[in-house]
PDB file of N, CA and C in Angstrom:
ATOM      1  N   MET A 430     104.419 117.217 120.713  1.00  0.00           N
ATOM      2  CA  MET A 430     103.790 116.912 119.449  1.00  0.00           C
ATOM      3  C   MET A 430     104.834 116.790 118.335  1.00  0.00           C
ATOM      4  N   PHE A 431     105.814 117.681 118.366  1.00  0.00           N
ATOM      5  CA  PHE A 431     106.869 117.617 117.357  1.00  0.00           C
ATOM      6  C   PHE A 431     107.611 116.289 117.433  1.00  0.00           C
ATOM      7  N   LYS A 432     107.809 115.812 118.662  1.00  0.00           N
ATOM      8  CA  LYS A 432     108.523 114.554 118.863  1.00  0.00           C
ATOM      9  C   LYS A 432     107.760 113.380 118.239  1.00  0.00           C
ATOM     10  N   LEU A 433     106.434 113.379 118.389  1.00  0.00           N
ATOM     11  CA  LEU A 433     105.621 112.311 117.808  1.00  0.00           C
ATOM     12  C   LEU A 433     105.652 112.358 116.282  1.00  0.00           C
ATOM     13  N   LYS A 434     105.589 113.556 115.710  1.00  0.00           N
ATOM     14  CA  LYS A 434     105.685 113.687 114.250  1.00  0.00           C
ATOM     15  C   LYS A 434     107.041 113.208 113.745  1.00  0.00           C
ATOM     16  N   LEU A 435     108.090 113.558 114.483  1.00  0.00           N
ATOM     17  CA  LEU A 435     109.436 113.130 114.105  1.00  0.00           C
ATOM     18  C   LEU A 435     109.556 111.609 114.181  1.00  0.00           C
ATOM     19  N   ARG A 436     109.022 111.008 115.234  1.00  0.00           N
ATOM     20  CA  ARG A 436     109.057 109.546 115.379  1.00  0.00           C
ATOM     21  C   ARG A 436     108.284 108.865 114.253  1.00  0.00           C
ATOM     22  N   THR A 437     107.169 109.457 113.848  1.00  0.00           N
ATOM     23  CA  THR A 437     106.377 108.882 112.754  1.00  0.00           C
ATOM     24  C   THR A 437     107.161 108.915 111.459  1.00  0.00           C
ATOM     25  N   TRP A 438     107.858 110.014 111.191  1.00  0.00           N
ATOM     26  CA  TRP A 438     108.690 110.080 109.979  1.00  0.00           C
ATOM     27  C   TRP A 438     109.844 109.091 110.044  1.00  0.00           C
ATOM     28  N   GLN A 439     110.440 108.951 111.225  1.00  0.00           N
ATOM     29  CA  GLN A 439     111.527 107.980 111.381  1.00  0.00           C
ATOM     30  C   GLN A 439     111.031 106.563 111.131  1.00  0.00           C
ATOM     31  N   LEU A 440     109.850 106.258 111.640  1.00  0.00           N
ATOM     32  CA  LEU A 440     109.254 104.946 111.405  1.00  0.00           C
ATOM     33  C   LEU A 440     108.996 104.733 109.916  1.00  0.00           C
ATOM     34  N   THR A 441     108.466 105.749 109.251  1.00  0.00           N
ATOM     35  CA  THR A 441     108.177 105.642 107.820  1.00  0.00           C
ATOM     36  C   THR A 441     109.449 105.381 107.023  1.00  0.00           C
ATOM     37  N   VAL A 442     110.477 106.140 107.287  1.00  0.00           N
ATOM     38  CA  VAL A 442     111.736 105.961 106.559  1.00  0.00           C
ATOM     39  C   VAL A 442     112.318 104.575 106.843  1.00  0.00           C
ATOM     40  N   SER A 443     112.266 104.152 108.086  1.00  0.00           N
ATOM     41  CA  SER A 443     112.791 102.821 108.434  1.00  0.00           C
ATOM     42  C   SER A 443     112.033 101.721 107.707  1.00  0.00           C
ATOM     43  N   LEU A 444     110.711 101.812 107.688  1.00  0.00           N
ATOM     44  CA  LEU A 444     109.910 100.782 107.026  1.00  0.00           C
ATOM     45  C   LEU A 444     110.103 100.798 105.515  1.00  0.00           C
ATOM     46  N   LEU A 445     110.282 101.974 104.942  1.00  0.00           N
ATOM     47  CA  LEU A 445     110.549 102.050 103.503  1.00  0.00           C
ATOM     48  C   LEU A 445     111.916 101.461 103.165  1.00  0.00           C
ATOM     49  N   VAL A 446     112.900 101.673 104.033  1.00  0.00           N
ATOM     50  CA  VAL A 446     114.228 101.091 103.814  1.00  0.00           C
ATOM     51  C   VAL A 446     114.155  99.568 103.930  1.00  0.00           C
ATOM     52  N   ILE A 447     113.408  99.078 104.918  1.00  0.00           N
ATOM     53  CA  ILE A 447     113.236  97.631 105.058  1.00  0.00           C
ATOM     54  C   ILE A 447     112.545  97.052 103.831  1.00  0.00           C
ATOM     55  N   SER A 448     111.500  97.719 103.361  1.00  0.00           N
ATOM     56  CA  SER A 448     110.770  97.240 102.185  1.00  0.00           C
ATOM     57  C   SER A 448     111.656  97.255 100.946  1.00  0.00           C
ATOM     58  N   ALA A 449     112.359  98.348 100.736  1.00  0.00           N
ATOM     59  CA  ALA A 449     113.238  98.447  99.566  1.00  0.00           C
ATOM     60  C   ALA A 449     114.363  97.422  99.643  1.00  0.00           C
ATOM     61  N   GLY A 450     114.928  97.248 100.822  1.00  0.00           N
ATOM     62  CA  GLY A 450     115.990  96.264 100.987  1.00  0.00           C
ATOM     63  C   GLY A 450     115.506  94.850 100.718  1.00  0.00           C
ATOM     64  N   THR A 451     114.303  94.549 101.171  1.00  0.00           N
ATOM     65  CA  THR A 451     113.730  93.224 100.932  1.00  0.00           C
ATOM     66  C   THR A 451     113.510  92.986  99.446  1.00  0.00           C
ATOM     67  N   VAL A 452     112.987  93.996  98.748  1.00  0.00           N
ATOM     68  CA  VAL A 452     112.755  93.848  97.306  1.00  0.00           C
ATOM     69  C   VAL A 452     114.068  93.683  96.560  1.00  0.00           C
ATOM     70  N   PHE A 453     115.027  94.526  96.837  1.00  0.00           N
ATOM     71  CA  PHE A 453     116.288  94.463  96.097  1.00  0.00           C
ATOM     72  C   PHE A 453     117.087  93.200  96.428  1.00  0.00           C
ATOM     73  N   LEU A 454     116.917  92.694  97.647  1.00  0.00           N
ATOM     74  CA  LEU A 454     117.588  91.465  98.025  1.00  0.00           C
ATOM     75  C   LEU A 454     117.009  90.253  97.287  1.00  0.00           C
ATOM     76  N   HIS A 455     115.702  90.269  97.056  1.00  0.00           N
ATOM     77  CA  HIS A 455     115.025  89.135  96.432  1.00  0.00           C
ATOM     78  C   HIS A 455     114.599  89.401  94.984  1.00  0.00           C
ATOM     79  N   TRP A 456     115.010  90.506  94.390  1.00  0.00           N
ATOM     80  CA  TRP A 456     114.527  90.892  93.062  1.00  0.00           C
ATOM     81  C   TRP A 456     114.789  89.816  92.001  1.00  0.00           C
ATOM     82  N   GLN A 457     115.953  89.211  92.014  1.00  0.00           N
ATOM     83  CA  GLN A 457     116.302  88.206  91.005  1.00  0.00           C
ATOM     84  C   GLN A 457     115.461  86.937  91.140  1.00  0.00           C
ATOM     85  N   THR A 458     114.998  86.646  92.340  1.00  0.00           N
ATOM     86  CA  THR A 458     114.241  85.412  92.551  1.00  0.00           C
ATOM     87  C   THR A 458     112.727  85.618  92.489  1.00  0.00           C
ATOM     88  N   LEU A 459     112.283  86.851  92.303  1.00  0.00           N
ATOM     89  CA  LEU A 459     110.839  87.103  92.226  1.00  0.00           C
ATOM     90  C   LEU A 459     110.284  86.560  90.912  1.00  0.00           C
ATOM     91  N   PRO A 460     109.130  85.900  90.977  1.00  0.00           N
ATOM     92  CA  PRO A 460     108.504  85.432  89.738  1.00  0.00           C
ATOM     93  C   PRO A 460     107.906  86.608  88.967  1.00  0.00           C
ATOM     94  N   PRO A 461     107.556  86.417  87.683  1.00  0.00           N
ATOM     95  CA  PRO A 461     106.985  87.517  86.901  1.00  0.00           C
ATOM     96  C   PRO A 461     105.629  87.990  87.415  1.00  0.00           C
ATOM     97  N   GLU A 462     104.904  87.098  88.085  1.00  0.00           N
ATOM     98  CA  GLU A 462     103.616  87.467  88.665  1.00  0.00           C
ATOM     99  C   GLU A 462     103.641  87.165  90.157  1.00  0.00           C
ATOM    100  N   ILE A 463     103.141  88.123  90.938  1.00  0.00           N
ATOM    101  CA  ILE A 463     103.206  88.048  92.396  1.00  0.00           C
ATOM    102  C   ILE A 463     101.787  88.005  92.951  1.00  0.00           C
ATOM    103  N   PRO A 464     101.512  87.135  93.928  1.00  0.00           N
ATOM    104  CA  PRO A 464     100.175  87.112  94.551  1.00  0.00           C
ATOM    105  C   PRO A 464     100.001  88.283  95.520  1.00  0.00           C
ATOM    106  N   LEU A 465      99.764  89.450  94.960  1.00  0.00           N
ATOM    107  CA  LEU A 465      99.691  90.677  95.753  1.00  0.00           C
ATOM    108  C   LEU A 465      98.323  90.879  96.395  1.00  0.00           C
ATOM    109  N   TRP A 466      97.267  90.510  95.713  1.00  0.00           N
ATOM    110  CA  TRP A 466      95.902  90.758  96.177  1.00  0.00           C
ATOM    111  C   TRP A 466      95.384  89.516  96.900  1.00  0.00           C
ATOM    112  N   ILE A 467      95.892  89.276  98.094  1.00  0.00           N
ATOM    113  CA  ILE A 467      95.630  88.049  98.837  1.00  0.00           C
ATOM    114  C   ILE A 467      94.165  87.923  99.246  1.00  0.00           C
ATOM    115  N   SER A 468      93.465  89.017  99.416  1.00  0.00           N
ATOM    116  CA  SER A 468      92.075  88.950  99.859  1.00  0.00           C
ATOM    117  C   SER A 468      91.126  88.462  98.756  1.00  0.00           C
ATOM    118  N   ARG A 469      91.575  88.439  97.531  1.00  0.00           N
ATOM    119  CA  ARG A 469      90.734  87.959  96.425  1.00  0.00           C
ATOM    120  C   ARG A 469      90.738  86.436  96.377  1.00  0.00           C
ATOM    121  N   PRO A 470      89.761  85.846  95.662  1.00  0.00           N
ATOM    122  CA  PRO A 470      89.731  84.378  95.554  1.00  0.00           C
ATOM    123  C   PRO A 470      91.009  83.837  94.928  1.00  0.00           C
ATOM    124  N   TRP A 471      91.320  82.596  95.274  1.00  0.00           N
ATOM    125  CA  TRP A 471      92.541  81.975  94.804  1.00  0.00           C
ATOM    126  C   TRP A 471      92.540  81.898  93.291  1.00  0.00           C
ATOM    127  N   GLY A 472      93.693  82.166  92.704  1.00  0.00           N
ATOM    128  CA  GLY A 472      93.836  82.049  91.255  1.00  0.00           C
ATOM    129  C   GLY A 472      94.403  83.304  90.648  1.00  0.00           C
ATOM    130  N   ILE A 473      94.024  83.530  89.396  1.00  0.00           N
ATOM    131  CA  ILE A 473      94.591  84.629  88.621  1.00  0.00           C
ATOM    132  C   ILE A 473      94.208  86.001  89.170  1.00  0.00           C
ATOM    133  N   ASP A 474      93.098  86.075  89.916  1.00  0.00           N
ATOM    134  CA  ASP A 474      92.660  87.357  90.479  1.00  0.00           C
ATOM    135  C   ASP A 474      93.640  87.898  91.517  1.00  0.00           C
ATOM    136  N   GLN A 475      94.415  87.031  92.131  1.00  0.00           N
ATOM    137  CA  GLN A 475      95.372  87.464  93.146  1.00  0.00           C
ATOM    138  C   GLN A 475      96.660  88.013  92.553  1.00  0.00           C
ATOM    139  N   LEU A 476      96.922  87.721  91.319  1.00  0.00           N
ATOM    140  CA  LEU A 476      98.234  88.013  90.741  1.00  0.00           C
ATOM    141  C   LEU A 476      98.362  89.451  90.268  1.00  0.00           C
ATOM    142  N   SER A 477      99.560  89.947  90.409  1.00  0.00           N
ATOM    143  CA  SER A 477      99.939  91.268  89.915  1.00  0.00           C
ATOM    144  C   SER A 477     101.296  91.117  89.242  1.00  0.00           C
ATOM    145  N   GLY A 478     101.662  92.065  88.430  1.00  0.00           N
ATOM    146  CA  GLY A 478     102.974  92.025  87.796  1.00  0.00           C
ATOM    147  C   GLY A 478     104.084  92.193  88.824  1.00  0.00           C
ATOM    148  N   LYS A 479     105.286  91.943  88.392  1.00  0.00           N
ATOM    149  CA  LYS A 479     106.442  92.018  89.283  1.00  0.00           C
ATOM    150  C   LYS A 479     106.595  93.406  89.903  1.00  0.00           C
ATOM    151  N   TYR A 480     106.293  94.430  89.132  1.00  0.00           N
ATOM    152  CA  TYR A 480     106.436  95.795  89.647  1.00  0.00           C
ATOM    153  C   TYR A 480     105.277  96.200  90.548  1.00  0.00           C
ATOM    154  N   GLY A 481     104.248  95.372  90.609  1.00  0.00           N
ATOM    155  CA  GLY A 481     103.123  95.651  91.499  1.00  0.00           C
ATOM    156  C   GLY A 481     103.498  95.607  92.966  1.00  0.00           C
ATOM    157  N   ILE A 482     104.626  94.993  93.280  1.00  0.00           N
ATOM    158  CA  ILE A 482     105.070  94.894  94.662  1.00  0.00           C
ATOM    159  C   ILE A 482     105.382  96.274  95.255  1.00  0.00           C
ATOM    160  N   PHE A 483     105.600  97.255  94.394  1.00  0.00           N
ATOM    161  CA  PHE A 483     105.903  98.604  94.880  1.00  0.00           C
ATOM    162  C   PHE A 483     104.658  99.365  95.330  1.00  0.00           C
ATOM    163  N   TRP A 484     103.475  98.760  95.178  1.00  0.00           N
ATOM    164  CA  TRP A 484     102.256  99.394  95.678  1.00  0.00           C
ATOM    165  C   TRP A 484     102.288  99.514  97.201  1.00  0.00           C
ATOM    166  N   ILE A 485     102.825  98.521  97.865  1.00  0.00           N
ATOM    167  CA  ILE A 485     102.801  98.528  99.336  1.00  0.00           C
ATOM    168  C   ILE A 485     103.706  99.618  99.913  1.00  0.00           C
ATOM    169  N   PRO A 486     104.962  99.774  99.461  1.00  0.00           N
ATOM    170  CA  PRO A 486     105.739 100.919  99.970  1.00  0.00           C
ATOM    171  C   PRO A 486     105.104 102.269  99.606  1.00  0.00           C
ATOM    172  N   GLY A 487     104.457 102.316  98.439  1.00  0.00           N
ATOM    173  CA  GLY A 487     103.742 103.546  98.075  1.00  0.00           C
ATOM    174  C   GLY A 487     102.588 103.826  99.026  1.00  0.00           C
ATOM    175  N   LEU A 488     101.911 102.767  99.448  1.00  0.00           N
ATOM    176  CA  LEU A 488     100.823 102.904 100.405  1.00  0.00           C
ATOM    177  C   LEU A 488     101.344 103.361 101.766  1.00  0.00           C
ATOM    178  N   ILE A 489     102.493 102.856 102.156  1.00  0.00           N
ATOM    179  CA  ILE A 489     103.111 103.280 103.419  1.00  0.00           C
ATOM    180  C   ILE A 489     103.404 104.786 103.379  1.00  0.00           C
ATOM    181  N   LEU A 490     103.957 105.248 102.285  1.00  0.00           N
ATOM    182  CA  LEU A 490     104.252 106.675 102.139  1.00  0.00           C
ATOM    183  C   LEU A 490     102.968 107.499 102.076  1.00  0.00           C
ATOM    184  N   ALA A 491     101.944 106.984 101.410  1.00  0.00           N
ATOM    185  CA  ALA A 491     100.661 107.697 101.337  1.00  0.00           C
ATOM    186  C   ALA A 491     100.025 107.830 102.717  1.00  0.00           C
ATOM    187  N   PHE A 492     100.098 106.771 103.527  1.00  0.00           N
ATOM    188  CA  PHE A 492      99.593 106.866 104.902  1.00  0.00           C
ATOM    189  C   PHE A 492     100.279 108.001 105.650  1.00  0.00           C
ATOM    190  N   GLN A 493     101.587 108.103 105.492  1.00  0.00           N
ATOM    191  CA  GLN A 493     102.349 109.134 106.190  1.00  0.00           C
ATOM    192  C   GLN A 493     101.935 110.533 105.732  1.00  0.00           C
ATOM    193  N   ILE A 494     101.822 110.719 104.440  1.00  0.00           N
ATOM    194  CA  ILE A 494     101.467 112.045 103.915  1.00  0.00           C
ATOM    195  C   ILE A 494     100.074 112.460 104.363  1.00  0.00           C
ATOM    196  N   VAL A 495      99.110 111.549 104.264  1.00  0.00           N
ATOM    197  CA  VAL A 495      97.744 111.856 104.696  1.00  0.00           C
ATOM    198  C   VAL A 495      97.701 112.112 106.199  1.00  0.00           C
ATOM    199  N   GLY A 496      98.436 111.315 106.968  1.00  0.00           N
ATOM    200  CA  GLY A 496      98.485 111.536 108.410  1.00  0.00           C
ATOM    201  C   GLY A 496      99.055 112.895 108.771  1.00  0.00           C
ATOM    202  N   MET A 497     100.090 113.306 108.071  1.00  0.00           N
ATOM    203  CA  MET A 497     100.682 114.619 108.350  1.00  0.00           C
ATOM    204  C   MET A 497      99.748 115.760 107.933  1.00  0.00           C
ATOM    205  N   ILE A 498      99.012 115.568 106.863  1.00  0.00           N
ATOM    206  CA  ILE A 498      98.035 116.592 106.452  1.00  0.00           C
ATOM    207  C   ILE A 498      96.961 116.742 107.520  1.00  0.00           C
ATOM    208  N   PHE A 499      96.427 115.605 107.999  1.00  0.00           N
ATOM    209  CA  PHE A 499      95.422 115.671 109.067  1.00  0.00           C
ATOM    210  C   PHE A 499      96.015 116.262 110.342  1.00  0.00           C
ATOM    211  N   ALA A 500      97.250 115.936 110.657  1.00  0.00           N
ATOM    212  CA  ALA A 500      97.887 116.485 111.854  1.00  0.00           C
ATOM    213  C   ALA A 500      98.026 117.994 111.749  1.00  0.00           C
ATOM    214  N   LYS A 501      98.320 118.473 110.559  1.00  0.00           N
ATOM    215  CA  LYS A 501      98.456 119.921 110.370  1.00  0.00           C
ATOM    216  C   LYS A 501      97.094 120.619 110.448  1.00  0.00           C
ATOM    217  N   LEU A 502      96.068 119.982 109.867  1.00  0.00           N
ATOM    218  CA  LEU A 502      94.731 120.577 109.885  1.00  0.00           C
ATOM    219  C   LEU A 502      94.117 120.578 111.287  1.00  0.00           C
ATOM    220  N   LEU A 503      94.430 119.561 112.077  1.00  0.00           N
ATOM    221  CA  LEU A 503      93.829 119.405 113.405  1.00  0.00           C
ATOM    222  C   LEU A 503      94.807 119.715 114.528  1.00  0.00           C
ATOM    223  N   LYS A 504      95.750 120.607 114.282  1.00  0.00           N
ATOM    224  CA  LYS A 504      96.816 120.857 115.260  1.00  0.00           C
ATOM    225  C   LYS A 504      96.305 121.403 116.594  1.00  0.00           C
ATOM    226  N   SER A 505      95.085 121.916 116.640  1.00  0.00           N
ATOM    227  CA  SER A 505      94.564 122.447 117.899  1.00  0.00           C
ATOM    228  C   SER A 505      94.149 121.334 118.862  1.00  0.00           C
ATOM    229  N   ASP A 506      93.836 120.147 118.344  1.00  0.00           N
ATOM    230  CA  ASP A 506      93.432 119.027 119.189  1.00  0.00           C
ATOM    231  C   ASP A 506      94.575 118.012 119.260  1.00  0.00           C
ATOM    232  N   ILE A 507      95.411 118.148 120.275  1.00  0.00           N
ATOM    233  CA  ILE A 507      96.617 117.331 120.395  1.00  0.00           C
ATOM    234  C   ILE A 507      96.274 115.855 120.569  1.00  0.00           C
ATOM    235  N   PHE A 508      95.220 115.549 121.316  1.00  0.00           N
ATOM    236  CA  PHE A 508      94.846 114.156 121.543  1.00  0.00           C
ATOM    237  C   PHE A 508      94.442 113.483 120.228  1.00  0.00           C
ATOM    238  N   LEU A 509      93.645 114.148 119.421  1.00  0.00           N
ATOM    239  CA  LEU A 509      93.207 113.584 118.146  1.00  0.00           C
ATOM    240  C   LEU A 509      94.385 113.404 117.187  1.00  0.00           C
ATOM    241  N   VAL A 510      95.281 114.361 117.171  1.00  0.00           N
ATOM    242  CA  VAL A 510      96.475 114.259 116.326  1.00  0.00           C
ATOM    243  C   VAL A 510      97.328 113.075 116.775  1.00  0.00           C
ATOM    244  N   SER A 511      97.456 112.885 118.080  1.00  0.00           N
ATOM    245  CA  SER A 511      98.228 111.747 118.588  1.00  0.00           C
ATOM    246  C   SER A 511      97.604 110.427 118.157  1.00  0.00           C
ATOM    247  N   ILE A 512      96.284 110.328 118.242  1.00  0.00           N
ATOM    248  CA  ILE A 512      95.596 109.107 117.818  1.00  0.00           C
ATOM    249  C   ILE A 512      95.808 108.867 116.325  1.00  0.00           C
ATOM    250  N   ILE A 513      95.715 109.907 115.531  1.00  0.00           N
ATOM    251  CA  ILE A 513      95.914 109.771 114.076  1.00  0.00           C
ATOM    252  C   ILE A 513      97.329 109.297 113.774  1.00  0.00           C
ATOM    253  N   LEU A 514      98.324 109.896 114.399  1.00  0.00           N
ATOM    254  CA  LEU A 514      99.707 109.538 114.110  1.00  0.00           C
ATOM    255  C   LEU A 514     100.044 108.121 114.580  1.00  0.00           C
ATOM    256  N   VAL A 515      99.500 107.709 115.714  1.00  0.00           N
ATOM    257  CA  VAL A 515      99.718 106.337 116.176  1.00  0.00           C
ATOM    258  C   VAL A 515      99.036 105.352 115.236  1.00  0.00           C
ATOM    259  N   THR A 516      97.828 105.689 114.770  1.00  0.00           N
ATOM    260  CA  THR A 516      97.122 104.834 113.819  1.00  0.00           C
ATOM    261  C   THR A 516      97.887 104.724 112.514  1.00  0.00           C
ATOM    262  N   VAL A 517      98.461 105.809 112.054  1.00  0.00           N
ATOM    263  CA  VAL A 517      99.290 105.784 110.849  1.00  0.00           C
ATOM    264  C   VAL A 517     100.479 104.857 111.051  1.00  0.00           C
ATOM    265  N   GLY A 518     101.146 104.965 112.189  1.00  0.00           N
ATOM    266  CA  GLY A 518     102.292 104.109 112.476  1.00  0.00           C
ATOM    267  C   GLY A 518     101.928 102.634 112.511  1.00  0.00           C
ATOM    268  N   VAL A 519     100.822 102.304 113.157  1.00  0.00           N
ATOM    269  CA  VAL A 519     100.378 100.904 113.223  1.00  0.00           C
ATOM    270  C   VAL A 519     100.011 100.399 111.827  1.00  0.00           C
ATOM    271  N   SER A 520      99.332 101.227 111.044  1.00  0.00           N
ATOM    272  CA  SER A 520      98.970 100.845 109.674  1.00  0.00           C
ATOM    273  C   SER A 520     100.214 100.586 108.831  1.00  0.00           C
ATOM    274  N   GLN A 521     101.226 101.395 109.006  1.00  0.00           N
ATOM    275  CA  GLN A 521     102.467 101.215 108.257  1.00  0.00           C
ATOM    276  C   GLN A 521     103.169  99.917 108.658  1.00  0.00           C
ATOM    277  N   ILE A 522     103.159  99.604 109.931  1.00  0.00           N
ATOM    278  CA  ILE A 522     103.780  98.360 110.392  1.00  0.00           C
ATOM    279  C   ILE A 522     103.039  97.152 109.831  1.00  0.00           C
ATOM    280  N   VAL A 523     101.711  97.200 109.840  1.00  0.00           N
ATOM    281  CA  VAL A 523     100.916  96.100 109.291  1.00  0.00           C
ATOM    282  C   VAL A 523     101.197  95.931 107.794  1.00  0.00           C
ATOM    283  N   CYS A 524     101.282  97.041 107.063  1.00  0.00           N
ATOM    284  CA  CYS A 524     101.591  96.961 105.630  1.00  0.00           C
ATOM    285  C   CYS A 524     102.978  96.362 105.392  1.00  0.00           C
ATOM    286  N   THR A 525     103.932  96.737 106.202  1.00  0.00           N
ATOM    287  CA  THR A 525     105.284  96.200 106.049  1.00  0.00           C
ATOM    288  C   THR A 525     105.317  94.709 106.351  1.00  0.00           C
ATOM    289  N   LEU A 526     104.610  94.285 107.373  1.00  0.00           N
ATOM    290  CA  LEU A 526     104.555  92.859 107.692  1.00  0.00           C
ATOM    291  C   LEU A 526     103.879  92.069 106.572  1.00  0.00           C
ATOM    292  N   ALA A 527     102.819  92.622 105.991  1.00  0.00           N
ATOM    293  CA  ALA A 527     102.164  91.966 104.850  1.00  0.00           C
ATOM    294  C   ALA A 527     103.117  91.901 103.660  1.00  0.00           C
ATOM    295  N   PHE A 528     103.862  92.958 103.456  1.00  0.00           N
ATOM    296  CA  PHE A 528     104.838  93.016 102.368  1.00  0.00           C
ATOM    297  C   PHE A 528     105.899  91.931 102.527  1.00  0.00           C
ATOM    298  N   ILE A 529     106.445  91.816 103.729  1.00  0.00           N
ATOM    299  CA  ILE A 529     107.473  90.810 103.984  1.00  0.00           C
ATOM    300  C   ILE A 529     106.886  89.408 103.865  1.00  0.00           C
ATOM    301  N   ARG A 530     105.643  89.233 104.306  1.00  0.00           N
ATOM    302  CA  ARG A 530     104.985  87.933 104.182  1.00  0.00           C
ATOM    303  C   ARG A 530     104.831  87.543 102.717  1.00  0.00           C
ATOM    304  N   ILE A 531     104.434  88.481 101.881  1.00  0.00           N
ATOM    305  CA  ILE A 531     104.293  88.193 100.451  1.00  0.00           C
ATOM    306  C   ILE A 531     105.637  87.803  99.849  1.00  0.00           C
ATOM    307  N   ILE A 532     106.666  88.572 100.168  1.00  0.00           N
ATOM    308  CA  ILE A 532     107.996  88.273  99.624  1.00  0.00           C
ATOM    309  C   ILE A 532     108.483  86.895 100.086  1.00  0.00           C
ATOM    310  N   MET A 533     108.307  86.606 101.368  1.00  0.00           N
ATOM    311  CA  MET A 533     108.767  85.321 101.885  1.00  0.00           C
ATOM    312  C   MET A 533     107.940  84.160 101.330  1.00  0.00           C
ATOM    313  N   MET A 534     106.694  84.400 101.031  1.00  0.00           N
ATOM    314  CA  MET A 534     105.817  83.360 100.508  1.00  0.00           C
ATOM    315  C   MET A 534     106.229  82.948  99.084  1.00  0.00           C
ATOM    316  N   ILE A 535     106.737  83.887  98.307  1.00  0.00           N
ATOM    317  CA  ILE A 535     107.014  83.589  96.911  1.00  0.00           C
ATOM    318  C   ILE A 535     108.487  83.310  96.618  1.00  0.00           C
ATOM    319  N   THR A 536     109.363  83.524  97.604  1.00  0.00           N
ATOM    320  CA  THR A 536     110.780  83.243  97.339  1.00  0.00           C
ATOM    321  C   THR A 536     111.240  82.022  98.099  1.00  0.00           C
TER     322      THR A 536
END
């Protein structure tokens, strides 16, 4: 169980480094408004400010913190904790891929 928690933290740190590196690499070329809310109808509803791009790495970190809280609360059920931690990892990967897609779409 400790190994899975450690792997989840390693994944989180890696994805945050990738996200931060992508932002800092493209920061000068980012427009003032970013189409962050892709699920909304096309137009002004999709746009967020330039600093809104940091919502996604924040969400990745929030997934990790909530997952670790649930893992600590449910430590007696190893199978459920494993499912939660794997779900957190998959959610973080999906968020990172969406983040990179947004950056690549606008630069």
